[in-house]
CSV table of C-alpha atoms in Angstrom, one decimal:
chain,number,residue,atom,x,y,z
A,175,MET,CA,136.9,86.4,111.5
A,176,ARG,CA,134.0,84.2,112.7
A,177,PHE,CA,132.1,82.4,109.8
A,178,ALA,CA,129.9,80.1,112.0
A,179,PHE,CA,126.4,81.1,112.8
A,180,THR,CA,125.8,82.5,116.3
A,181,ASP,CA,123.7,80.8,118.9
A,182,ASP,CA,121.0,83.5,118.5
A,183,GLN,CA,120.8,82.8,114.8
A,184,LYS,CA,120.7,79.1,115.4
A,185,MET,CA,117.9,79.7,118.0
A,186,LEU,CA,115.9,81.7,115.4
A,187,ARG,CA,116.3,79.0,112.9
A,188,ASP,CA,115.1,76.4,115.4
A,189,THR,CA,111.9,78.6,116.2
A,190,VAL,CA,111.1,78.9,112.5
A,191,ARG,CA,111.7,75.1,111.9
A,192,GLU,CA,109.3,74.3,114.8
A,193,VAL,CA,106.6,76.7,113.3
A,194,LEU,CA,106.9,75.2,109.8
A,195,GLN,CA,106.9,71.7,111.0
A,196,ARG,CA,103.7,72.3,113.0
A,197,GLU,CA,101.8,74.5,110.6
A,198,CYS,CA,103.3,74.1,107.1
A,199,ALA,CA,102.9,70.4,106.3
A,200,PRO,CA,102.9,69.4,102.7
A,201,GLU,CA,99.1,69.3,102.6
A,202,VAL,CA,99.1,73.0,103.6
A,203,VAL,CA,101.3,73.8,100.6
A,204,ARG,CA,99.3,71.6,98.3
A,205,ALA,CA,96.2,73.4,99.3
A,206,ALA,CA,97.8,76.7,98.4
A,207,TRP,CA,98.8,75.3,95.1
A,208,GLU,CA,95.2,74.4,94.5
A,209,GLY,CA,93.9,77.9,95.4
A,210,ARG,CA,93.2,77.4,99.0
A,211,PRO,CA,95.8,79.6,100.7
A,212,GLU,CA,94.2,79.9,104.1
A,213,GLY,CA,96.7,77.6,105.8
A,214,VAL,CA,99.7,79.5,104.5
A,215,ARG,CA,98.1,82.8,105.7
A,216,ALA,CA,98.0,81.2,109.1
A,217,VAL,CA,101.7,80.3,108.9
A,218,TRP,CA,102.5,83.9,107.8
A,219,ASP,CA,100.6,85.2,110.8
A,220,THR,CA,102.5,82.9,113.2
A,221,LEU,CA,105.8,84.0,111.6
A,222,ALA,CA,104.8,87.6,112.1
A,223,GLU,CA,104.1,87.0,115.8
A,224,THR,CA,107.4,85.6,116.3
A,225,GLY,CA,109.0,88.6,114.6
A,226,VAL,CA,110.4,86.8,111.6
A,227,ILE,CA,108.4,88.9,109.1
A,228,GLY,CA,109.7,92.2,110.5
A,229,MET,CA,113.2,91.1,111.5
A,230,THR,CA,114.9,93.4,108.9
A,231,ALA,CA,112.9,96.5,109.9
A,232,SER,CA,114.3,98.9,112.4
A,233,GLU,CA,113.1,98.9,116.0
A,234,ASP,CA,111.4,102.2,115.4
A,235,ALA,CA,109.3,100.5,112.6
A,236,GLY,CA,108.4,97.7,114.9
A,237,GLY,CA,111.1,95.3,113.7
A,238,MET,CA,114.1,93.5,115.1
A,239,ALA,CA,116.8,95.6,113.2
A,240,MET,CA,118.5,92.2,112.0
A,241,SER,CA,120.7,91.8,108.9
A,242,GLU,CA,120.3,89.8,105.8
A,243,LEU,CA,122.8,87.3,107.2
A,244,ASP,CA,120.3,86.7,110.1
A,245,LEU,CA,117.8,85.8,107.4
A,246,VAL,CA,119.9,83.0,105.8
A,247,LEU,CA,118.9,80.1,108.2
A,248,PRO,CA,115.2,81.1,108.4
A,249,LEU,CA,115.0,81.3,104.6
A,250,GLU,CA,116.7,78.0,104.4
A,251,GLU,CA,114.0,76.4,106.6
A,252,MET,CA,111.2,78.1,104.6
A,253,GLY,CA,112.7,76.6,101.4
A,254,TYR,CA,112.8,73.2,103.2
A,255,ALA,CA,109.1,73.4,103.9
A,256,ALA,CA,108.3,74.9,100.4
A,257,LEU,CA,106.5,77.8,102.1
A,258,PRO,CA,104.5,79.8,99.5
A,259,GLY,CA,104.4,83.6,99.3
A,260,PRO,CA,106.5,86.6,98.9
A,261,ILE,CA,108.6,86.1,102.0
A,262,VAL,CA,111.9,87.0,100.3
A,263,ASP,CA,110.3,90.0,98.4
A,264,THR,CA,108.8,91.3,101.7
A,265,VAL,CA,111.5,90.6,104.2
A,266,ALA,CA,114.9,90.6,102.3
A,267,VAL,CA,114.1,93.3,99.7
A,268,GLY,CA,110.8,95.2,100.3
A,269,ILE,CA,111.1,96.2,103.9
A,270,PRO,CA,114.7,97.5,103.7
A,271,LEU,CA,114.2,99.3,100.4
A,272,LEU,CA,110.9,100.9,101.7
A,273,GLU,CA,112.6,102.0,104.9
A,274,ALA,CA,115.6,103.3,103.0
A,275,ALA,CA,114.0,105.0,100.1
A,276,GLY,CA,110.3,105.5,100.8
A,277,THR,CA,108.7,109.0,101.6
A,278,ASP,CA,107.6,109.6,105.2
A,279,ALA,CA,104.0,109.1,104.1
A,280,GLN,CA,104.8,105.7,102.4
A,281,LYS,CA,106.7,104.5,105.4
A,282,GLU,CA,103.9,105.6,107.8
A,283,ARG,CA,101.3,103.8,105.7
A,284,TRP,CA,103.1,100.6,104.9
A,285,LEU,CA,106.3,100.0,106.8
A,286,GLY,CA,104.7,99.2,110.2
A,287,PRO,CA,102.1,96.9,108.6
A,288,ALA,CA,104.7,95.1,106.5
A,289,ALA,CA,106.8,94.5,109.6
A,290,ALA,CA,103.8,93.3,111.5
A,291,GLY,CA,102.9,90.8,108.7
A,292,GLU,CA,99.7,92.6,107.7
A,293,ALA,CA,101.0,93.9,104.3
A,294,ARG,CA,103.0,91.9,101.8
A,295,ILE,CA,105.4,93.4,99.3
A,296,VAL,CA,106.3,92.3,95.8
A,297,VAL,CA,109.2,93.7,93.8
A,298,SER,CA,109.7,94.0,90.0
A,299,PHE,CA,113.2,94.5,88.9
A,300,GLU,CA,114.7,95.8,85.6
A,301,ASP,CA,113.3,94.1,82.6
A,302,GLN,CA,111.2,91.8,84.8
A,303,ALA,CA,107.9,91.3,83.0
A,304,LEU,CA,106.5,88.7,85.5
A,305,VAL,CA,105.9,89.5,89.1
A,306,PRO,CA,105.2,86.3,91.2
A,307,HIS,CA,102.9,86.5,94.2
A,308,ALA,CA,101.3,89.8,92.8
A,309,ALA,CA,97.7,88.5,93.5
A,310,SER,CA,98.3,88.1,97.2
A,311,ALA,CA,100.4,91.3,97.7
A,312,ASP,CA,99.4,94.8,98.9
A,313,VAL,CA,102.5,96.8,97.8
A,314,LEU,CA,104.5,96.9,94.6
A,315,ILE,CA,108.1,98.4,94.3
A,316,ILE,CA,109.4,98.8,90.8
A,317,GLN,CA,113.1,99.2,89.8
A,318,ARG,CA,113.5,100.7,86.4
A,319,GLY,CA,116.2,102.6,84.6
A,320,GLY,CA,118.9,102.0,87.2
A,321,VAL,CA,116.8,103.5,90.1
A,322,ALA,CA,114.3,102.1,92.5
A,323,TYR,CA,110.8,103.5,92.3
A,324,CYS,CA,109.0,103.0,95.7
A,325,CYS,CA,105.7,102.9,93.8
A,326,LEU,CA,103.3,101.7,96.5
A,327,LEU,CA,99.8,100.6,95.5
A,328,SER,CA,97.2,98.0,96.0
A,329,VAL,CA,97.6,95.4,93.3
A,330,VAL,CA,94.4,93.6,94.1
A,331,ASN,CA,92.1,93.8,91.1
A,332,ALA,CA,94.5,96.3,89.5
A,333,PRO,CA,93.2,96.9,85.9
A,334,ARG,CA,96.7,96.9,84.4
A,335,TRP,CA,97.7,93.4,85.5
A,336,ALA,CA,96.8,90.2,83.8
A,337,ARG,CA,97.1,86.8,85.5
A,338,LEU,CA,99.3,84.2,83.8
A,339,PRO,CA,99.8,80.5,84.6
A,340,SER,CA,102.9,79.3,86.4
A,341,SER,CA,104.7,76.0,86.6
A,342,SER,CA,105.0,76.3,90.4
A,343,GLY,CA,101.9,76.6,92.4
A,344,SER,CA,103.9,78.2,95.2
A,345,ARG,CA,104.5,81.2,92.8
A,346,ALA,CA,101.0,80.9,91.3
A,347,ALA,CA,100.3,84.6,91.2
A,348,CYS,CA,102.4,85.4,88.2
A,349,TRP,CA,101.1,88.6,86.5
A,350,THR,CA,102.6,90.9,83.9
A,351,TRP,CA,102.8,94.7,83.9
A,352,ARG,CA,101.1,95.8,80.6
A,353,SER,CA,102.4,99.3,80.4
A,354,SER,CA,106.0,100.5,80.3
A,355,THR,CA,107.4,102.5,83.1
A,356,ARG,CA,110.8,102.9,81.4
A,357,LYS,CA,109.7,105.9,79.1
A,358,THR,CA,107.2,107.6,81.3
A,359,GLY,CA,109.1,107.2,84.6
A,360,ASN,CA,107.6,108.9,87.5
A,361,SER,CA,104.6,110.4,85.9
A,362,SER,CA,103.3,106.9,84.8
A,363,ALA,CA,104.0,105.4,88.3
A,364,SER,CA,102.4,108.4,90.0
A,365,ARG,CA,99.2,108.2,87.8
A,366,SER,CA,99.0,104.6,88.4
A,367,ALA,CA,99.3,105.1,92.1
A,368,ARG,CA,96.7,107.8,92.2
A,369,SER,CA,94.2,105.7,90.4
A,370,LYS,CA,94.1,103.1,93.3
A,371,ARG,CA,92.2,103.6,96.5
A,372,SER,CA,95.3,102.8,98.6
A,373,SER,CA,97.6,105.2,96.8
A,374,THR,CA,100.3,106.8,99.0
A,375,GLY,CA,101.7,109.6,96.9
A,376,SER,CA,104.4,110.0,94.3
A,377,PRO,CA,107.1,107.3,94.2
A,378,THR,CA,110.6,108.1,95.4
A,379,ARG,CA,114.0,107.2,94.1
A,380,SER,CA,117.1,105.5,95.7
A,381,SER,CA,120.5,106.1,94.2
A,382,SER,CA,121.6,103.6,91.6
A,383,LYS,CA,124.9,101.8,92.6
A,384,SER,CA,128.1,102.4,90.6
A,385,SER,CA,129.5,99.6,88.6
A,386,ARG,CA,132.9,100.1,90.2
A,387,GLY,CA,134.4,99.0,93.5
A,388,PRO,CA,132.5,97.0,96.1
A,389,ALA,CA,129.3,97.2,94.1
A,390,ARG,CA,131.0,95.5,91.2
A,391,ASP,CA,132.4,92.8,93.5
A,392,ALA,CA,128.9,92.3,94.9
A,393,GLU,CA,127.4,91.9,91.5
A,394,ILE,CA,130.0,89.1,90.7
A,395,ASP,CA,129.3,87.4,94.0
A,396,VAL,CA,125.6,87.4,93.5
A,397,SER,CA,125.8,86.0,90.0
A,398,LEU,CA,128.1,83.2,91.1
A,399,ALA,CA,125.8,82.4,94.0
A,400,LYS,CA,122.8,82.3,91.6
A,401,ILE,CA,124.7,80.0,89.2
A,402,TYR,CA,125.7,77.5,91.8
A,403,ALA,CA,122.5,77.6,93.7
A,404,GLY,CA,120.4,77.1,90.6
A,405,GLN,CA,122.7,74.3,89.4
A,406,ALA,CA,122.4,72.5,92.8
A,407,ALA,CA,118.7,72.9,93.0
A,408,LYS,CA,118.1,71.5,89.6
A,409,PHE,CA,120.5,68.6,90.1
A,410,VAL,CA,118.8,67.6,93.4
A,411,ALA,CA,115.4,67.8,91.8
A,412,LYS,CA,116.4,65.6,88.9
A,413,GLU,CA,118.0,63.1,91.3
A,414,ALA,CA,114.9,63.0,93.5
A,415,LEU,CA,112.8,62.4,90.5
A,416,GLN,CA,114.8,59.5,89.5
A,417,VAL,CA,114.6,58.1,93.0
A,418,HIS,CA,110.8,58.3,93.1
A,419,GLY,CA,110.6,56.6,89.7
A,420,ALA,CA,107.3,56.7,87.8
A,421,ILE,CA,105.3,58.1,90.7
A,422,GLY,CA,107.6,61.2,90.7
A,423,TYR,CA,106.0,62.2,87.3
A,424,THR,CA,102.6,62.4,88.7
A,425,ILE,CA,101.3,65.8,90.2
A,426,GLU,CA,99.9,63.8,93.2
A,427,CYS,CA,103.5,63.2,94.3
A,428,ASP,CA,104.6,65.9,96.8
A,429,LEU,CA,108.0,66.0,95.0
A,430,HIS,CA,106.5,68.3,92.4
A,431,MET,CA,106.0,71.1,95.0
A,432,TRP,CA,109.8,71.3,95.5
A,433,MET,CA,110.9,70.3,92.0
A,434,LYS,CA,108.8,72.9,90.2
A,435,ARG,CA,109.9,75.6,92.6
A,436,ALA,CA,113.5,74.7,91.9
A,437,TRP,CA,113.0,75.0,88.2
A,438,ALA,CA,111.1,78.3,88.5
A,439,LEU,CA,113.7,79.8,90.8
A,440,ALA,CA,116.6,78.8,88.7
A,441,ALA,CA,115.1,80.7,85.9
A,442,ALA,CA,114.1,83.7,88.0
A,443,HIS,CA,116.1,86.8,87.9
A,444,GLY,CA,118.3,85.5,85.2
A,445,ASP,CA,119.3,81.9,84.5
A,446,ALA,CA,122.8,80.5,84.7
A,447,ALA,CA,123.6,81.5,81.1
A,448,TYR,CA,122.6,85.1,82.0
A,449,HIS,CA,124.7,85.3,85.1
A,450,ARG,CA,127.7,83.6,83.4
A,451,GLU,CA,127.6,86.4,80.8
A,452,ARG,CA,127.3,89.0,83.5
A,453,VAL,CA,130.4,87.7,85.2
A,454,GLY,CA,132.2,87.7,82.0
A,455,ARG,CA,131.4,91.3,81.3
A,456,HIS,CA,132.7,92.3,84.7
A,457,ILE,CA,135.9,90.2,84.2
A,458,LEU,CA,136.6,91.5,80.7
């Protein structure tokens, strides 16, 4: 079995690295933190032109039909550059989920634009009250009650959203969904979708995964990866802060853009304690 990355995967990584070095300098990221995201939008457009945004979409949808494994190196480069925006939500989760579980009307309306970089997707998982990047997104996919609702709607100026502050400017658009979809299910999501000018019909469902077999192993693997990645990120951030000394504590130091993202991501989708408990439940 081959574990090394292929030449094509490395070439894609190098392309993304060149784009980010040229167009996503720290001053561009800082400008986005301060509410001036024009530079980041330009980076997003360039990545879309190179095919990176649509790489997980099928060729029929205008994508490159690549796998999540192909995404690893590009995402690594985006993290290195502290690129703001819902890149993971859109490319790794939203596009594959929309293509697998969306209705024909939803896919016709949103899949092509998402793959072309013209529409951004955010995802809200079970018990996730906060949805980062919601203000800059066009599509919302909600997972509730063990199933995924492809509930697509414009979230710009949506009356049921309230903006909240975030410690990380790269995830500045943290909002909270004020109404519960757990009890009302499809009817609530449908009413919400119909109330927006960009509604695309009733949400659809994808089957929930069993807690046995490969899905169970995948859950354990994901939790272990989250634990180790979060610990590593927080450790590196702490050491970097020590190296920078007193200047590292000031917001003017670029270190904040990476350090606060590390803190935010370590707590997102369950912190280390949550995932240790999750692994323990599976083992016992």
